[in-house]
Coordinates of C-alpha atoms in Angstrom, one line a residue:
X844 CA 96.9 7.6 13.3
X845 CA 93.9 9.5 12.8
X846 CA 93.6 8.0 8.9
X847 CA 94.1 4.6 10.3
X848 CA 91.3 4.8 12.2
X849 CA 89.2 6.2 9.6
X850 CA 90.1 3.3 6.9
X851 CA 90.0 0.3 9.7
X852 CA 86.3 1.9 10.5
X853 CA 85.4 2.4 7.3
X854 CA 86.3 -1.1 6.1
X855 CA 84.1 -2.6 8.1
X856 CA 81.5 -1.5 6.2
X857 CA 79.2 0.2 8.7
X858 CA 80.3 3.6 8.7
X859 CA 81.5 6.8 6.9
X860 CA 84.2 8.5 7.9
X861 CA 85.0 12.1 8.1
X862 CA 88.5 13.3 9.9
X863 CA 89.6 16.9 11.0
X864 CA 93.1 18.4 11.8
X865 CA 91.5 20.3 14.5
X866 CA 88.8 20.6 16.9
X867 CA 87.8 23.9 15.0
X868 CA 88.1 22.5 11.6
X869 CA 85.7 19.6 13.3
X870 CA 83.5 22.3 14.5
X871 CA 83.1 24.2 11.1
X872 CA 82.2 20.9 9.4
X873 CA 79.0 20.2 11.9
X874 CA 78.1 23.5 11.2
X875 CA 76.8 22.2 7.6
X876 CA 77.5 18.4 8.5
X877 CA 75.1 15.7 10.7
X878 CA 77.5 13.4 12.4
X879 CA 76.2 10.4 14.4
X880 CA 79.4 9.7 16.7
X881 CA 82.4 11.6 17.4
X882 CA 85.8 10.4 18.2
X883 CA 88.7 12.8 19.3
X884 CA 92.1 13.0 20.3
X885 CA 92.9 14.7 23.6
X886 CA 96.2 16.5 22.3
X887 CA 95.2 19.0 19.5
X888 CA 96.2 22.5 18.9
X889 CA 94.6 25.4 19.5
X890 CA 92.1 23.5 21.5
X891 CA 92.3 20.0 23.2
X892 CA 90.0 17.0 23.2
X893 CA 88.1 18.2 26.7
X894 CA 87.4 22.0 25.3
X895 CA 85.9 20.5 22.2
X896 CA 83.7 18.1 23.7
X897 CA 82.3 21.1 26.1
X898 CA 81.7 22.9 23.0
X899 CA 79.9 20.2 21.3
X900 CA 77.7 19.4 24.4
X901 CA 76.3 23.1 23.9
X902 CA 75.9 22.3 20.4
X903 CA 74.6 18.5 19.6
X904 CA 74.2 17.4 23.3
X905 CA 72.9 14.1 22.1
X906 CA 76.0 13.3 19.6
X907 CA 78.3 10.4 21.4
X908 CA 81.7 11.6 22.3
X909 CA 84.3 9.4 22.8
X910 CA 88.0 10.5 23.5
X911 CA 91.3 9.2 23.1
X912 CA 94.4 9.9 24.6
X913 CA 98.3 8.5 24.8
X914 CA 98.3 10.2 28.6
X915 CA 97.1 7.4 31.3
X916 CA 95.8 10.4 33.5
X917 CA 93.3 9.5 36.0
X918 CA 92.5 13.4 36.0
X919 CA 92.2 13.6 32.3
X920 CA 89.8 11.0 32.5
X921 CA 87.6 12.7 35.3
X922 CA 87.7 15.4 33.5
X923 CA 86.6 14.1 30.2
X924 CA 83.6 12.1 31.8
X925 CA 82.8 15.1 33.8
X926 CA 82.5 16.8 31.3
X927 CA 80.4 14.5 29.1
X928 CA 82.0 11.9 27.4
X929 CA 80.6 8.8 26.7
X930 CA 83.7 6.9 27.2
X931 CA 87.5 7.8 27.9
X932 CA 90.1 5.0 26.2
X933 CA 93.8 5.6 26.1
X934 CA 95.4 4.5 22.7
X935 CA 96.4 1.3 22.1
X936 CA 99.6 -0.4 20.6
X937 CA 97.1 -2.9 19.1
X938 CA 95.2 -0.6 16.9
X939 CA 93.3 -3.7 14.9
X940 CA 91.6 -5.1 18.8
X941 CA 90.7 -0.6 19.8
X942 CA 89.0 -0.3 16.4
X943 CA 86.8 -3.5 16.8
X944 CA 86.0 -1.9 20.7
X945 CA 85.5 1.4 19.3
X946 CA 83.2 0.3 16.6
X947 CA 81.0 -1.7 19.3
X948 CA 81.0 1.2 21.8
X949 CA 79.9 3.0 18.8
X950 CA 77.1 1.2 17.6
X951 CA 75.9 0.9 21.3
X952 CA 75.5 4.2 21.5
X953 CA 74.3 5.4 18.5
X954 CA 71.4 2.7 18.7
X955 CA 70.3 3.8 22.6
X956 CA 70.7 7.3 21.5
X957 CA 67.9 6.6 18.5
X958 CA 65.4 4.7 20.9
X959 CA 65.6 7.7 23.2
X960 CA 65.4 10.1 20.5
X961 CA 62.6 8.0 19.5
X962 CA 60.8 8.1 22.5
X963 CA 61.1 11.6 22.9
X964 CA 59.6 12.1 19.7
X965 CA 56.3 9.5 20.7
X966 CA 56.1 11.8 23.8
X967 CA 56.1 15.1 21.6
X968 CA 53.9 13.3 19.0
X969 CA 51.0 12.5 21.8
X970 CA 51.5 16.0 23.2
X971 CA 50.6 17.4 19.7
X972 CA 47.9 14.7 19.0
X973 CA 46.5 15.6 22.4
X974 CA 45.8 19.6 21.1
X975 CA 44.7 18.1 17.7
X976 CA 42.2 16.4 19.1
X977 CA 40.7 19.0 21.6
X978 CA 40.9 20.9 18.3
X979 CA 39.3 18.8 16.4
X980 CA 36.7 16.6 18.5
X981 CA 36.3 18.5 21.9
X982 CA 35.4 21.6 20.9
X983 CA 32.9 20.4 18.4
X984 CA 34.0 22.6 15.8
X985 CA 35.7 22.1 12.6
X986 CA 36.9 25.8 12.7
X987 CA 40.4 24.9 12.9
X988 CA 43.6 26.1 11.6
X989 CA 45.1 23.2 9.8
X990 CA 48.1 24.4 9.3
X991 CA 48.4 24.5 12.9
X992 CA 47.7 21.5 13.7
X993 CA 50.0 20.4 10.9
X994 CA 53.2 22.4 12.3
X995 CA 52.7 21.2 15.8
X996 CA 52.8 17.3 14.4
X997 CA 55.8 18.4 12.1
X998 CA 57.2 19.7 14.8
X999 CA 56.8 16.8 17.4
X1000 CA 57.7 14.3 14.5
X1001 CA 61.0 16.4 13.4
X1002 CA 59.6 17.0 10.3
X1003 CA 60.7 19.2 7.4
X1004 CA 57.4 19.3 5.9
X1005 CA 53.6 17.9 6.2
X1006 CA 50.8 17.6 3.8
X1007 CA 47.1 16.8 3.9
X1008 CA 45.5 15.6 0.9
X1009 CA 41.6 14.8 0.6
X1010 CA 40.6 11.9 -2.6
X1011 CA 37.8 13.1 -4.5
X1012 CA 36.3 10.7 -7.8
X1013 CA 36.1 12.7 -10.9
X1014 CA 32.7 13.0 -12.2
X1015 CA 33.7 12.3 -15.7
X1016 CA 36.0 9.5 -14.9
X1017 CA 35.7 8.0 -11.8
X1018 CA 39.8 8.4 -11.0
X1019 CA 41.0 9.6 -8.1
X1020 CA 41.7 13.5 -7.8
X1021 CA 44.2 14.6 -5.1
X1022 CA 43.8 18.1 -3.6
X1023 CA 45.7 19.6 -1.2
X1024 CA 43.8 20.5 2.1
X1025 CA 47.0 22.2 3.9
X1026 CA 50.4 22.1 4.5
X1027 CA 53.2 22.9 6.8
X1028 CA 57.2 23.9 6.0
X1029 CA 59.5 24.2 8.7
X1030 CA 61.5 26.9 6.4
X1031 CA 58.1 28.6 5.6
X1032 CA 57.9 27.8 1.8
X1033 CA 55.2 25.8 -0.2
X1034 CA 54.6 22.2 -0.4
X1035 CA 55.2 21.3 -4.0
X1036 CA 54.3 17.6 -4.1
X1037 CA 50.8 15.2 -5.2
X1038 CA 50.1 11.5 -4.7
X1039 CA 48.9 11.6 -8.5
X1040 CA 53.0 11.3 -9.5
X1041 CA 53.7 8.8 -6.7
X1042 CA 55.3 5.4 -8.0
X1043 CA 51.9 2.8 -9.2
X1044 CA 53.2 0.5 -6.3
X1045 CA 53.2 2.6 -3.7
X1046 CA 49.6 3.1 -4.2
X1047 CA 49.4 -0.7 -4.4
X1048 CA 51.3 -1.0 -1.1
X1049 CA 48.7 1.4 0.6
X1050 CA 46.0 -0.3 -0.9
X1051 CA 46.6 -3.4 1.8
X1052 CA 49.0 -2.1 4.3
X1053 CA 48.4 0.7 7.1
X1054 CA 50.9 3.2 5.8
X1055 CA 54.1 3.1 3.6
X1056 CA 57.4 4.3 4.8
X1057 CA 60.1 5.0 2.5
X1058 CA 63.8 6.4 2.3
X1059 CA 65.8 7.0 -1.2
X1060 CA 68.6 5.2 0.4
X1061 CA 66.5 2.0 -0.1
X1062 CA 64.6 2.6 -3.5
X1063 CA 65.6 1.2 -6.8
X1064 CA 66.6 3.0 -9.5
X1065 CA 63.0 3.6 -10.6
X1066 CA 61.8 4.8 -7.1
X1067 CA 65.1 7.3 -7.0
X1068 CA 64.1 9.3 -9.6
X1069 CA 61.2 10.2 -7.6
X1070 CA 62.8 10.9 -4.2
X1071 CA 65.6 13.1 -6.4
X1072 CA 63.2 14.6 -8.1
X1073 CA 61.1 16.0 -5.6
X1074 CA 64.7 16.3 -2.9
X1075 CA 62.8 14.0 -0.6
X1076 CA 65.1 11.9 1.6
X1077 CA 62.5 10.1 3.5
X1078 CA 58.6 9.8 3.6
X1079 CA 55.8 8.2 5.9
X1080 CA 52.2 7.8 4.0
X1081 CA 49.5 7.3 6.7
X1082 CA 45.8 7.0 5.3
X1083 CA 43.1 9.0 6.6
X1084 CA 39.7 6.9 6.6
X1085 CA 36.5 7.9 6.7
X1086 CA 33.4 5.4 7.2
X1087 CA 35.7 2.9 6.6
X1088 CA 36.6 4.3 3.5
X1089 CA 40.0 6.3 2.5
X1090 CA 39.0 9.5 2.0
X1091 CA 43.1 11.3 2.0
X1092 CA 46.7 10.9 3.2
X1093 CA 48.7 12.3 6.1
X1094 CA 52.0 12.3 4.9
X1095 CA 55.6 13.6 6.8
X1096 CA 58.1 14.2 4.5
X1097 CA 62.3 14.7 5.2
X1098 CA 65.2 16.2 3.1
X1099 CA 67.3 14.3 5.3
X1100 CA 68.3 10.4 3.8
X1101 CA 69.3 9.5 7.6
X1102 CA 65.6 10.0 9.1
X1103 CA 64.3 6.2 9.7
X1104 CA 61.2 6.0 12.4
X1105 CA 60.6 3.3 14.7
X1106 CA 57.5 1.3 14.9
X1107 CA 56.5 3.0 17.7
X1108 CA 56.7 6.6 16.1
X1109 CA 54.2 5.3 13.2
X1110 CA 51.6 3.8 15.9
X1111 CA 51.5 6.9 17.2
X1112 CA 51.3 9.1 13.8
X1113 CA 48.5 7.0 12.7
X1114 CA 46.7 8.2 15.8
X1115 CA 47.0 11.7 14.7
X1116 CA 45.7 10.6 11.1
X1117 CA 42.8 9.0 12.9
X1118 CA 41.4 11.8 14.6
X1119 CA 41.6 13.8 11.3
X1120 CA 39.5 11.0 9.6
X1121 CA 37.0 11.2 12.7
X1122 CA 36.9 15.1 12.3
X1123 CA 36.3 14.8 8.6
X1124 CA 33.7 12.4 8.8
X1125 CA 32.4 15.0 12.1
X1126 CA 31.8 17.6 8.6
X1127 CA 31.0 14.8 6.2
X1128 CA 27.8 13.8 8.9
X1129 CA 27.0 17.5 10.0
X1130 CA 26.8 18.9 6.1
X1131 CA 24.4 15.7 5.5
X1132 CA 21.9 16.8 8.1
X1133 CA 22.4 20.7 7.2
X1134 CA 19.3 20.5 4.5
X1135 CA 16.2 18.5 5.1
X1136 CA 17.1 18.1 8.7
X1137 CA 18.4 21.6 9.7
X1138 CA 15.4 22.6 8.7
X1139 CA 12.4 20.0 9.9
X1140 CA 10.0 20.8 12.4
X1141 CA 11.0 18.0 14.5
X1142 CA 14.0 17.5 16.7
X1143 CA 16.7 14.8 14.9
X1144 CA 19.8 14.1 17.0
X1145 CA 22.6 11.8 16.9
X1146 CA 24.3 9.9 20.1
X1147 CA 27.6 8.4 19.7
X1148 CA 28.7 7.0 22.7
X1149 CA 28.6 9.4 25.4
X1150 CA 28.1 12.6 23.3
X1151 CA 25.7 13.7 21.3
X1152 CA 27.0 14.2 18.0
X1153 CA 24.7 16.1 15.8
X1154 CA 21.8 18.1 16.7
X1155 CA 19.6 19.9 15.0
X1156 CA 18.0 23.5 15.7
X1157 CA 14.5 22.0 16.5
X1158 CA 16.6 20.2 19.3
X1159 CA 18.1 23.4 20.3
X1160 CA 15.0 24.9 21.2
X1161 CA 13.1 22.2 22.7
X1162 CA 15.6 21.7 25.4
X1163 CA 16.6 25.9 25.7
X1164 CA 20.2 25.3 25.1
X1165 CA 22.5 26.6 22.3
X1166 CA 24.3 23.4 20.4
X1167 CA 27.6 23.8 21.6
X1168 CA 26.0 23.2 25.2
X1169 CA 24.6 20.1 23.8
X1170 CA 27.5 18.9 22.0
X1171 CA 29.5 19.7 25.2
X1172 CA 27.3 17.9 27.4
X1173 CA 29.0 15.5 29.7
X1174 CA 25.7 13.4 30.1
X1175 CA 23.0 14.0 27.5
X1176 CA 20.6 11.8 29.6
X1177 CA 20.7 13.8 32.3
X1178 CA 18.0 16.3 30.4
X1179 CA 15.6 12.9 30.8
X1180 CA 13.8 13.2 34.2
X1181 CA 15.6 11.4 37.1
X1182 CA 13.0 8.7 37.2
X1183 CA 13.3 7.8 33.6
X1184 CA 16.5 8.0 32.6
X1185 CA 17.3 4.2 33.7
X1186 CA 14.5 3.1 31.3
X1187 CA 15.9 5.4 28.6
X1188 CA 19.2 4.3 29.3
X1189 CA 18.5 0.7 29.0
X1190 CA 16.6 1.3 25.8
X1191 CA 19.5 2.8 24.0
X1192 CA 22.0 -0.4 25.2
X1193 CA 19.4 -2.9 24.2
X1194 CA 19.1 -1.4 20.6
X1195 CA 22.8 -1.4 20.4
X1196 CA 22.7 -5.0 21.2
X1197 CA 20.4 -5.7 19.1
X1198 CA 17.6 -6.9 22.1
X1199 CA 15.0 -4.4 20.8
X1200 CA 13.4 -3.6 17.9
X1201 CA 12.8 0.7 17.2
X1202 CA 9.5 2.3 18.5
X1203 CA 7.8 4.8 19.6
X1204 CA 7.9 5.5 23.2
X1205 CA 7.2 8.6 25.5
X1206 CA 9.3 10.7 27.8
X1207 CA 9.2 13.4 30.2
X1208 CA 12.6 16.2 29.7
X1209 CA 13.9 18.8 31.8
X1210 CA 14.6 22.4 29.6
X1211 CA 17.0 24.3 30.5
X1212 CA 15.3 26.5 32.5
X1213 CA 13.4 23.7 34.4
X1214 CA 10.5 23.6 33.1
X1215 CA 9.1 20.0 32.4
X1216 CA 8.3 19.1 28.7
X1217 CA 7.0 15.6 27.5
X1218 CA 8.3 13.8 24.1
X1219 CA 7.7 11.7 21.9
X1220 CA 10.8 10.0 20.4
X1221 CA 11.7 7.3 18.8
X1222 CA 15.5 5.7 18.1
X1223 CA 17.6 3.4 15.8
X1224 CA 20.9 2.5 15.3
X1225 CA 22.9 3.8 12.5
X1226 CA 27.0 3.3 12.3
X1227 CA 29.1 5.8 12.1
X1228 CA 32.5 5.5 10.9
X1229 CA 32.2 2.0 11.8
X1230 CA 30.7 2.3 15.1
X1231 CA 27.1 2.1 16.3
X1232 CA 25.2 5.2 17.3
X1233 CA 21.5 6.0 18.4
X1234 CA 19.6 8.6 15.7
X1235 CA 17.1 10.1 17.2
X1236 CA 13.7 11.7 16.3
X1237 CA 11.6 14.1 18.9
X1238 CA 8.3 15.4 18.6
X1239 CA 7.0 18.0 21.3
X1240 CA 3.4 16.7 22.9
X1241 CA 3.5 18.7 26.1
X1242 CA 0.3 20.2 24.5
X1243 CA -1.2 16.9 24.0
X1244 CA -0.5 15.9 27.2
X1245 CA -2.0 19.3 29.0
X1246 CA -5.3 18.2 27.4
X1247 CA -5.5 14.7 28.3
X1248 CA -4.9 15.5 31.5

């Protein structure tokens, strides 16, 4: 009975079938084996149907179980659903019409248990995209483990291994270089792997899609020698752009053939890759301003959004504060006088709009240690990374001021 089954299942086209003489002969194959449904007999030796299932819902607790049985026991059944069965049949003299409802109940449940393990993952995903990015964007600091990072997306995303590359133009050349910026192994080893031996059209693909997702079940013969290769099963691509330009890849690689994400599992990824490309240009904007800037008499900040995102020392001193407090300010017009701040509030939105030309303008601040100082400052819009911030330059004239008055 038990190869009937297996050849009316198989010949339908959609599955693979692997059969056991016992539950412990089924048990030792899982133990090296992925299976994505199981079907037993309740009578076996040594241990029957409802034993084996226990066992497995230890083991795989999301594998579906279904179990047969030639005993129309309404206690058998309790106890097999009980127990955790997905469904209870008793065996059929019309094998041909259980095989077609077996292979239904099948695919039901193999396709609800992938959208829950896929929602799971989306929820681990965010989880780990939600450290990332205090990591990364609210700490305002770029001193950050990647590799961490890295293994908690791996992790989330059921990964075997992840990989950051940065793109680089060759001075003599002008190709692309590809260098590794770090990398993550679930068994601990290295990451042996480069964009630079990828197949031409999969840099093609990338060139006008959002990410490229890829299993070696699917490729064609040319494609196959890569996956085999380099023992890659499956792979997600998901370009990291800076200023609007691609400046690396996030890429989630599996030994596995069977791992296929759902749309919703890439969405989420590309966040992840995202907030990399926003901490890389973060480093690309602060090293700019470290020369001329870091080192000019007056103050030079930059505003993006609610946050200032670059200040320079001159800032620092002016106001009294260390620049983490200013980078971690909630409000950075709240150092403006209460009285002003409307007026310098309404300033920055009409720039942004594009309802006011720069100029010069002055402004009365509150240090840190409240003491008033009065400014002179003038702003423009710059973008960054695609969207529109407020540069800033600040001259001290409390001294002026003291004199006029």
């Amino acid at each position: 009975l038990c190869t009937i089954f297996s050849r009316l299942l198989e010949s339908s086209g959609d599955f693979s079938v692997h059969t056991s003489v016992s539950a412990r002969d089924a048990l030792t194959y899982l133990n090296e084996n992925k299976a994505d449904a199981i079907i037993s007999d309740y009578s076996m030796p040594e241990m029957n149907g409802i034993e084996f299932l226990q066992v497995i819902r230890k083991r795989y607790p999301m594998v579906p179980f279904i179990i047969l049985t030639g005993d129309d026991s309404k206690e058998i059944a309790i106890n097999a659903l009980n127990s955790g069965a997905d469904f209870y049949q008793n065996k059929s003299e019309r094998i041909d019409i259980q095989i077609l409802d077996i292979a239904h109940k099948i695919r039901s449940l193999t396709s609800q248990r992938d959208a829950e393990r896929a929602l799971r993952r989306k929820d681990a995903i965010l989880e780990a995209i939600s450290l990332a990015a205090d990591q990364f964007l609210k700490e305002k600091t770029l001193n950050v483990d990647s590799r961490i990072i890295l293994g908690r997306l791996g992790a989330a995303a059921e990964a075997e291994e992840v990989c950051l590359f940065a793109i680089h133009d060759s001075v003599s050349t002008g190709s692309a270089i590809y260098e590794m910026s770090a990398s993550w192994s679930r068994t601990g080893g290295t990451v042996s792997f480069s964009p630079s031996g990828w197949p031409e059209w999969w840099h093609q693909h990338l060139d006008t899609n959002a990410f490229f997702s890829g299993n070696s079940e699917d490729a064609d013969d040319a494609d196959r020698q890569f996956y085999e290769l380099h023992a890659i099963g499956s792979i997600l691509i998901l370009p990291i752009m800076v200023n609007e330009s691609r400046s690396g890849y996030l890429i989630f690689i599996n030994r596995r053939k069977d791992v296929r994400r759902s749309s919703i599992e890439i969405q989420t990824l590309r966040m992840a890759a995202e907030i990399i490309g926003s901490a890389r240009y973060r480093k690309h904007i602060e090293e700019f301003y470290k020369g001329p800037v870091e080192e000019a008499i007056l103050g030079v900040f930059l505003l993006c959004g609610k946050y200032f995102r670059y200040v320079n020392p001159r800032i620092c001193a002016l106001f009294g504060y260390q620049r983490d407090e200013l980078l971690k300010m909630d409000d950075p017009v709240s150092i403006i006088r209460v009285g002003e701040q409307q007026y310098f509030r309404d300033h920055i939105r009409n720039l942004l709009e594009g309802r006011e030309i720069p100029h010069h303008f002055e402004c009365t601040a509150i240090r840190r240690d409240g003491r008033e100082i009065y400014l002179d400052m003038y702003l423009t819009v710059i973008r960054c990374q695609g969207i529109k911030c407020i540069a800033g330059n600040v001259i001290d004239v409390t001294e002026r001021r003291m004199i006029q008055q």
